[in-house]
Amino acid sequence: GHFFGKDVTAGFCRHNNLHLVIRSHECVQDGFEFTHKTQLLTLFSASNYCGDTDNMGAFVVFKSADMQANIEQFMASQPTSTGPSKLARTHKAVIA
């Protein structure tokens, strides 16, 4: 992996005419996390990672031409003897 600060994110966004960078594959407790003055969004879609972290999962959906970000959080239920885990959606946030 690579570490980078908010100065690198700001420069990358400015150079590429972007407002937001989205990355994944880093476990964050709420399933998503904004950093670098909200220019960097970390998403992690594996809730209860490895069965012992109690973290939420999240994904983002961009709707309409204005690219409004809708973040959905969820938590997988425990598997039962009658079937696999099911997802329980627990929160929805709209990011303008």
CSV table of N, CA, C and O in Angstrom, one decimal:
chain,number,residue,atom,x,y,z
A,1,GLY,N,0.8,-1.2,0.0
A,1,GLY,CA,0.0,0.0,0.0
A,1,GLY,C,0.9,1.2,0.0
A,1,GLY,O,2.1,1.2,0.2
A,2,HIS,N,0.2,2.3,-0.2
A,2,HIS,CA,0.9,3.6,-0.2
A,2,HIS,C,0.1,4.6,0.7
A,2,HIS,O,-1.1,4.6,0.8
A,3,PHE,N,0.9,5.4,1.4
A,3,PHE,CA,0.4,6.4,2.3
A,3,PHE,C,0.5,7.8,1.6
A,3,PHE,O,1.5,8.0,0.9
A,4,PHE,N,-0.5,8.6,1.7
A,4,PHE,CA,-0.5,9.9,1.1
A,4,PHE,C,-1.4,10.9,1.9
A,4,PHE,O,-2.3,10.4,2.6
A,5,GLY,N,-1.0,12.1,1.9
A,5,GLY,CA,-1.7,13.1,2.7
A,5,GLY,C,-2.7,13.9,1.9
A,5,GLY,O,-2.9,13.8,0.7
A,6,LYS,N,-3.4,14.8,2.7
A,6,LYS,CA,-4.4,15.6,2.0
A,6,LYS,C,-3.9,16.5,1.0
A,6,LYS,O,-4.6,16.9,0.0
A,7,ASP,N,-2.6,16.9,1.1
A,7,ASP,CA,-2.0,17.7,0.0
A,7,ASP,C,-1.9,17.0,-1.3
A,7,ASP,O,-2.1,17.6,-2.4
A,8,VAL,N,-1.6,15.7,-1.3
A,8,VAL,CA,-1.5,14.9,-2.5
A,8,VAL,C,-2.9,14.7,-3.1
A,8,VAL,O,-3.1,14.8,-4.3
A,9,THR,N,-3.9,14.5,-2.2
A,9,THR,CA,-5.3,14.3,-2.7
A,9,THR,C,-5.7,15.6,-3.3
A,9,THR,O,-6.3,15.6,-4.4
A,10,ALA,N,-5.5,16.7,-2.7
A,10,ALA,CA,-5.9,18.0,-3.2
A,10,ALA,C,-5.2,18.3,-4.6
A,10,ALA,O,-5.9,18.8,-5.5
A,11,GLY,N,-3.9,18.0,-4.7
A,11,GLY,CA,-3.2,18.2,-5.9
A,11,GLY,C,-3.7,17.3,-7.0
A,11,GLY,O,-3.9,17.8,-8.2
A,12,PHE,N,-4.0,16.1,-6.7
A,12,PHE,CA,-4.6,15.1,-7.7
A,12,PHE,C,-5.9,15.6,-8.2
A,12,PHE,O,-6.2,15.6,-9.4
A,13,CYS,N,-6.8,16.0,-7.3
A,13,CYS,CA,-8.1,16.5,-7.6
A,13,CYS,C,-8.0,17.8,-8.5
A,13,CYS,O,-8.7,17.9,-9.5
A,14,ARG,N,-7.2,18.7,-8.1
A,14,ARG,CA,-7.0,19.9,-8.9
A,14,ARG,C,-6.5,19.6,-10.3
A,14,ARG,O,-7.0,20.1,-11.3
A,15,HIS,N,-5.5,18.8,-10.4
A,15,HIS,CA,-4.8,18.4,-11.7
A,15,HIS,C,-5.8,17.7,-12.6
A,15,HIS,O,-5.8,17.9,-13.8
A,16,ASN,N,-6.7,16.9,-12.0
A,16,ASN,CA,-7.6,16.1,-12.8
A,16,ASN,C,-9.1,16.7,-12.9
A,16,ASN,O,-10.0,16.0,-13.3
A,17,ASN,N,-9.3,17.9,-12.3
A,17,ASN,CA,-10.6,18.5,-12.3
A,17,ASN,C,-11.6,17.6,-11.6
A,17,ASN,O,-12.7,17.4,-12.2
A,18,LEU,N,-11.3,17.1,-10.4
A,18,LEU,CA,-12.2,16.2,-9.7
A,18,LEU,C,-12.5,16.9,-8.3
A,18,LEU,O,-11.8,17.7,-7.8
A,19,HIS,N,-13.6,16.4,-7.8
A,19,HIS,CA,-14.0,16.9,-6.4
A,19,HIS,C,-13.8,15.8,-5.4
A,19,HIS,O,-13.8,16.1,-4.2
A,20,LEU,N,-13.8,14.5,-5.9
A,20,LEU,CA,-13.8,13.4,-4.9
A,20,LEU,C,-12.9,12.2,-5.5
A,20,LEU,O,-13.0,11.9,-6.7
A,21,VAL,N,-12.2,11.6,-4.6
A,21,VAL,CA,-11.5,10.4,-4.9
A,21,VAL,C,-12.1,9.3,-4.0
A,21,VAL,O,-12.3,9.5,-2.8
A,22,ILE,N,-12.4,8.1,-4.6
A,22,ILE,CA,-13.0,7.0,-3.9
A,22,ILE,C,-12.0,5.9,-3.9
A,22,ILE,O,-11.6,5.5,-5.0
A,23,ARG,N,-11.7,5.3,-2.8
A,23,ARG,CA,-10.9,4.1,-2.7
A,23,ARG,C,-11.6,3.1,-1.9
A,23,ARG,O,-12.5,3.3,-1.2
A,24,SER,N,-11.0,1.9,-1.9
A,24,SER,CA,-11.6,0.8,-1.2
A,24,SER,C,-10.5,-0.1,-0.7
A,24,SER,O,-9.3,0.2,-0.8
A,25,HIS,N,-10.9,-1.3,-0.1
A,25,HIS,CA,-10.0,-2.3,0.4
A,25,HIS,C,-9.2,-1.8,1.7
A,25,HIS,O,-8.1,-2.2,1.9
A,26,GLU,N,-9.8,-0.9,2.4
A,26,GLU,CA,-9.3,-0.6,3.8
A,26,GLU,C,-10.5,-0.7,4.7
A,26,GLU,O,-11.5,0.1,4.5
A,27,CYS,N,-10.4,-1.5,5.7
A,27,CYS,CA,-11.5,-1.7,6.6
A,27,CYS,C,-11.7,-0.4,7.5
A,27,CYS,O,-10.8,0.1,8.1
A,28,VAL,N,-12.9,0.2,7.4
A,28,VAL,CA,-13.3,1.3,8.2
A,28,VAL,C,-14.6,0.9,9.0
A,28,VAL,O,-15.5,0.2,8.4
A,29,GLN,N,-14.7,1.3,10.2
A,29,GLN,CA,-15.7,0.8,11.1
A,29,GLN,C,-17.1,1.0,10.6
A,29,GLN,O,-18.0,0.2,10.8
A,30,ASP,N,-17.4,2.2,10.1
A,30,ASP,CA,-18.8,2.5,9.6
A,30,ASP,C,-19.0,2.1,8.2
A,30,ASP,O,-20.1,2.4,7.6
A,31,GLY,N,-18.1,1.5,7.5
A,31,GLY,CA,-18.2,1.1,6.1
A,31,GLY,C,-17.8,2.1,5.1
A,31,GLY,O,-17.5,1.9,4.0
A,32,PHE,N,-17.8,3.4,5.6
A,32,PHE,CA,-17.3,4.5,4.8
A,32,PHE,C,-16.7,5.5,5.7
A,32,PHE,O,-17.0,5.6,6.9
A,33,GLU,N,-15.8,6.3,5.1
A,33,GLU,CA,-15.1,7.4,5.9
A,33,GLU,C,-14.6,8.5,5.0
A,33,GLU,O,-14.0,8.2,4.0
A,34,PHE,N,-15.0,9.7,5.3
A,34,PHE,CA,-14.4,10.8,4.5
A,34,PHE,C,-13.2,11.4,5.2
A,34,PHE,O,-13.2,11.5,6.5
A,35,THR,N,-12.2,11.7,4.5
A,35,THR,CA,-11.0,12.3,5.0
A,35,THR,C,-10.5,13.3,4.0
A,35,THR,O,-11.1,13.5,2.9
A,36,HIS,N,-9.4,13.9,4.3
A,36,HIS,CA,-8.7,14.9,3.4
A,36,HIS,C,-9.7,16.0,3.0
A,36,HIS,O,-9.9,16.3,1.8
A,37,LYS,N,-10.3,16.6,4.0
A,37,LYS,CA,-11.3,17.7,3.8
A,37,LYS,C,-12.5,17.2,2.9
A,37,LYS,O,-12.9,18.0,2.0
A,38,THR,N,-12.9,16.0,3.1
A,38,THR,CA,-14.0,15.4,2.3
A,38,THR,C,-13.7,15.1,0.9
A,38,THR,O,-14.6,14.9,0.1
A,39,GLN,N,-12.4,15.2,0.5
A,39,GLN,CA,-12.0,14.9,-0.9
A,39,GLN,C,-11.7,13.5,-1.1
A,39,GLN,O,-11.6,13.0,-2.3
A,40,LEU,N,-11.6,12.7,0.0
A,40,LEU,CA,-11.2,11.3,-0.1
A,40,LEU,C,-12.3,10.5,0.6
A,40,LEU,O,-12.6,10.7,1.8
A,41,LEU,N,-12.9,9.5,-0.1
A,41,LEU,CA,-13.9,8.7,0.5
A,41,LEU,C,-13.4,7.2,0.4
A,41,LEU,O,-13.0,6.7,-0.6
A,42,THR,N,-13.3,6.6,1.6
A,42,THR,CA,-12.9,5.2,1.7
A,42,THR,C,-14.2,4.4,1.9
A,42,THR,O,-15.0,4.7,2.8
A,43,LEU,N,-14.4,3.4,1.0
A,43,LEU,CA,-15.5,2.5,1.1
A,43,LEU,C,-15.0,1.1,1.4
A,43,LEU,O,-14.0,0.6,0.9
A,44,PHE,N,-15.7,0.4,2.3
A,44,PHE,CA,-15.4,-1.0,2.6
A,44,PHE,C,-16.7,-1.8,2.6
A,44,PHE,O,-17.6,-1.6,3.4
A,45,SER,N,-16.9,-2.7,1.7
A,45,SER,CA,-18.2,-3.4,1.5
A,45,SER,C,-18.3,-4.7,2.2
A,45,SER,O,-19.4,-5.4,2.2
A,46,ALA,N,-17.3,-5.2,3.0
A,46,ALA,CA,-17.3,-6.4,3.7
A,46,ALA,C,-17.7,-6.2,5.1
A,46,ALA,O,-16.9,-5.9,6.0
A,47,SER,N,-19.0,-6.2,5.4
A,47,SER,CA,-19.4,-6.0,6.8
A,47,SER,C,-19.0,-7.2,7.7
A,47,SER,O,-18.9,-8.3,7.2
A,48,ASN,N,-18.7,-7.0,9.0
A,48,ASN,CA,-18.3,-8.0,9.9
A,48,ASN,C,-17.1,-8.8,9.3
A,48,ASN,O,-17.1,-10.0,9.2
A,49,TYR,N,-16.1,-8.0,8.9
A,49,TYR,CA,-14.9,-8.6,8.2
A,49,TYR,C,-14.3,-9.7,8.9
A,49,TYR,O,-14.0,-9.6,10.1
A,50,CYS,N,-14.1,-10.8,8.3
A,50,CYS,CA,-13.5,-12.0,8.9
A,50,CYS,C,-14.3,-12.6,10.0
A,50,CYS,O,-13.8,-13.4,10.8
A,51,GLY,N,-15.5,-12.1,10.2
A,51,GLY,CA,-16.4,-12.6,11.2
A,51,GLY,C,-16.1,-12.1,12.6
A,51,GLY,O,-16.8,-12.6,13.6
A,52,ASP,N,-15.2,-11.2,12.8
A,52,ASP,CA,-14.9,-10.7,14.2
A,52,ASP,C,-14.7,-9.2,14.3
A,52,ASP,O,-14.2,-8.8,15.4
A,53,THR,N,-15.0,-8.4,13.3
A,53,THR,CA,-14.7,-7.0,13.5
A,53,THR,C,-15.9,-6.1,13.8
A,53,THR,O,-15.8,-5.0,14.2
A,54,ASP,N,-17.1,-6.6,13.6
A,54,ASP,CA,-18.4,-5.9,13.8
A,54,ASP,C,-18.4,-4.5,13.0
A,54,ASP,O,-19.1,-3.6,13.5
A,55,ASN,N,-17.7,-4.4,11.9
A,55,ASN,CA,-17.8,-3.2,11.1
A,55,ASN,C,-19.0,-3.3,10.2
A,55,ASN,O,-19.4,-4.4,9.8
A,56,MET,N,-19.4,-2.1,9.8
A,56,MET,CA,-20.5,-2.0,8.8
A,56,MET,C,-19.9,-2.2,7.4
A,56,MET,O,-18.7,-2.0,7.3
A,57,GLY,N,-20.7,-2.5,6.5
A,57,GLY,CA,-20.3,-2.4,5.1
A,57,GLY,C,-21.0,-1.2,4.4
A,57,GLY,O,-22.0,-0.7,4.9
A,58,ALA,N,-20.5,-0.8,3.3
A,58,ALA,CA,-21.1,0.4,2.6
A,58,ALA,C,-20.8,0.3,1.1
A,58,ALA,O,-19.9,-0.3,0.7
A,59,PHE,N,-21.7,1.0,0.4
A,59,PHE,CA,-21.5,1.2,-1.0
A,59,PHE,C,-22.1,2.6,-1.4
A,59,PHE,O,-22.9,3.1,-0.6
A,60,VAL,N,-21.7,3.1,-2.5
A,60,VAL,CA,-22.2,4.4,-3.0
A,60,VAL,C,-22.9,4.2,-4.3
A,60,VAL,O,-22.4,3.5,-5.2
A,61,VAL,N,-24.0,5.0,-4.5
A,61,VAL,CA,-24.7,5.0,-5.8
A,61,VAL,C,-24.8,6.5,-6.2
A,61,VAL,O,-25.2,7.3,-5.4
A,62,PHE,N,-24.4,6.7,-7.4
A,62,PHE,CA,-24.5,8.1,-7.9
A,62,PHE,C,-25.7,8.2,-8.8
A,62,PHE,O,-25.9,7.4,-9.7
A,63,LYS,N,-26.6,9.2,-8.4
A,63,LYS,CA,-27.8,9.3,-9.1
A,63,LYS,C,-27.9,10.7,-9.8
A,63,LYS,O,-27.4,11.6,-9.3
A,64,SER,N,-28.5,10.7,-10.9
A,64,SER,CA,-28.8,11.8,-11.8
A,64,SER,C,-27.6,12.5,-12.3
A,64,SER,O,-26.5,12.1,-12.0
A,65,ALA,N,-27.8,13.5,-13.2
A,65,ALA,CA,-26.7,14.1,-13.9
A,65,ALA,C,-25.8,14.9,-12.9
A,65,ALA,O,-24.7,15.2,-13.2
A,66,ASP,N,-26.3,15.3,-11.7
A,66,ASP,CA,-25.5,16.1,-10.8
A,66,ASP,C,-24.6,15.2,-10.0
A,66,ASP,O,-23.8,15.8,-9.2
A,67,MET,N,-24.6,13.9,-10.2
A,67,MET,CA,-23.7,13.0,-9.5
A,67,MET,C,-23.8,13.1,-8.0
A,67,MET,O,-22.8,13.0,-7.3
A,68,GLN,N,-25.0,13.2,-7.5
A,68,GLN,CA,-25.2,13.2,-6.1
A,68,GLN,C,-24.9,11.8,-5.5
A,68,GLN,O,-25.4,10.8,-6.0
A,69,ALA,N,-24.0,11.7,-4.5
A,69,ALA,CA,-23.6,10.4,-3.9
A,69,ALA,C,-24.6,10.0,-2.8
A,69,ALA,O,-24.8,10.8,-1.9
A,70,ASN,N,-25.1,8.8,-3.0
A,70,ASN,CA,-25.9,8.2,-1.9
A,70,ASN,C,-25.2,7.0,-1.3
A,70,ASN,O,-24.9,6.1,-2.0
A,71,ILE,N,-24.8,7.1,-0.1
A,71,ILE,CA,-24.1,6.1,0.6
A,71,ILE,C,-25.1,5.2,1.4
A,71,ILE,O,-25.9,5.7,2.2
A,72,GLU,N,-25.0,3.9,1.2
A,72,GLU,CA,-25.8,2.9,1.9
A,72,GLU,C,-24.9,2.1,2.8
A,72,GLU,O,-23.9,1.5,2.3
A,73,GLN,N,-25.3,2.0,4.0
A,73,GLN,CA,-24.6,1.1,5.0
A,73,GLN,C,-25.4,-0.1,5.3
A,73,GLN,O,-26.6,-0.1,5.2
A,74,PHE,N,-24.7,-1.2,5.6
A,74,PHE,CA,-25.4,-2.4,5.9
A,74,PHE,C,-24.6,-3.3,6.8
A,74,PHE,O,-23.4,-3.1,7.0
A,75,MET,N,-25.2,-4.3,7.4
A,75,MET,CA,-24.5,-5.3,8.3
A,75,MET,C,-25.1,-6.6,7.9
A,75,MET,O,-26.3,-6.8,7.8
A,76,ALA,N,-24.2,-7.6,7.7
A,76,ALA,CA,-24.6,-8.9,7.4
A,76,ALA,C,-25.0,-9.6,8.7
A,76,ALA,O,-24.4,-9.5,9.7
A,77,SER,N,-26.1,-10.4,8.6
A,77,SER,CA,-26.6,-11.1,9.7
A,77,SER,C,-25.7,-12.4,9.8
A,77,SER,O,-25.0,-12.8,8.9
A,78,GLN,N,-25.8,-13.1,10.9
A,78,GLN,CA,-25.1,-14.3,11.1
A,78,GLN,C,-25.8,-15.4,10.2
A,78,GLN,O,-27.0,-15.5,10.2
A,79,PRO,N,-25.0,-16.3,9.6
A,79,PRO,CA,-25.6,-17.4,8.9
A,79,PRO,C,-26.3,-18.3,9.9
A,79,PRO,O,-26.0,-18.4,11.0
A,80,THR,N,-27.4,-19.0,9.4
A,80,THR,CA,-28.1,-19.9,10.2
A,80,THR,C,-28.0,-21.3,9.6
A,80,THR,O,-27.5,-21.5,8.5
A,81,SER,N,-28.5,-22.3,10.3
A,81,SER,CA,-28.5,-23.7,9.8
A,81,SER,C,-29.4,-23.8,8.6
A,81,SER,O,-29.3,-24.8,7.8
A,82,THR,N,-30.3,-22.9,8.4
A,82,THR,CA,-31.3,-23.0,7.3
A,82,THR,C,-30.9,-22.2,6.1
A,82,THR,O,-31.5,-22.2,5.0
A,83,GLY,N,-29.8,-21.4,6.2
A,83,GLY,CA,-29.4,-20.6,5.0
A,83,GLY,C,-28.2,-19.6,5.3
A,83,GLY,O,-27.7,-19.5,6.4
A,84,PRO,N,-27.8,-19.0,4.3
A,84,PRO,CA,-26.7,-18.1,4.4
A,84,PRO,C,-27.0,-16.7,5.1
A,84,PRO,O,-28.2,-16.5,5.4
A,85,SER,N,-26.0,-15.9,5.2
A,85,SER,CA,-26.3,-14.6,5.8
A,85,SER,C,-27.2,-13.8,4.9
A,85,SER,O,-27.2,-13.9,3.7
A,86,LYS,N,-27.9,-12.8,5.6
A,86,LYS,CA,-28.7,-11.9,4.8
A,86,LYS,C,-28.2,-10.5,5.2
A,86,LYS,O,-27.7,-10.3,6.3
A,87,LEU,N,-28.5,-9.5,4.4
A,87,LEU,CA,-28.1,-8.2,4.6
A,87,LEU,C,-29.2,-7.4,5.2
A,87,LEU,O,-30.3,-7.5,4.7
A,88,ALA,N,-28.9,-6.6,6.2
A,88,ALA,CA,-29.9,-5.7,6.8
A,88,ALA,C,-29.4,-4.3,6.5
A,88,ALA,O,-28.4,-3.9,7.1
A,89,ARG,N,-30.1,-3.6,5.7
A,89,ARG,CA,-29.7,-2.2,5.4
A,89,ARG,C,-30.1,-1.3,6.6
A,89,ARG,O,-31.2,-1.4,7.2
A,90,THR,N,-29.2,-0.5,7.1
A,90,THR,CA,-29.4,0.2,8.3
A,90,THR,C,-29.4,1.7,8.2
A,90,THR,O,-29.9,2.4,9.1
A,91,HIS,N,-28.8,2.2,7.2
A,91,HIS,CA,-28.6,3.7,7.1
A,91,HIS,C,-28.4,4.1,5.7
A,91,HIS,O,-27.8,3.4,4.9
A,92,LYS,N,-28.9,5.3,5.4
A,92,LYS,CA,-28.7,5.9,4.0
A,92,LYS,C,-28.3,7.3,4.2
A,92,LYS,O,-29.0,8.1,4.9
A,93,ALA,N,-27.2,7.7,3.6
A,93,ALA,CA,-26.8,9.1,3.7
A,93,ALA,C,-26.7,9.7,2.3
A,93,ALA,O,-26.2,9.0,1.4
A,94,VAL,N,-27.1,10.9,2.1
A,94,VAL,CA,-27.0,11.6,0.8
A,94,VAL,C,-25.9,12.6,0.9
A,94,VAL,O,-26.0,13.5,1.8
A,95,ILE,N,-24.9,12.6,0.1
A,95,ILE,CA,-23.8,13.5,0.1
A,95,ILE,C,-23.9,14.4,-1.1
A,95,ILE,O,-23.9,13.9,-2.3
A,96,ALA,N,-24.1,15.7,-0.9
A,96,ALA,CA,-24.2,16.6,-2.1
A,96,ALA,C,-22.9,16.9,-2.7
A,96,ALA,O,-21.9,16.9,-2.0
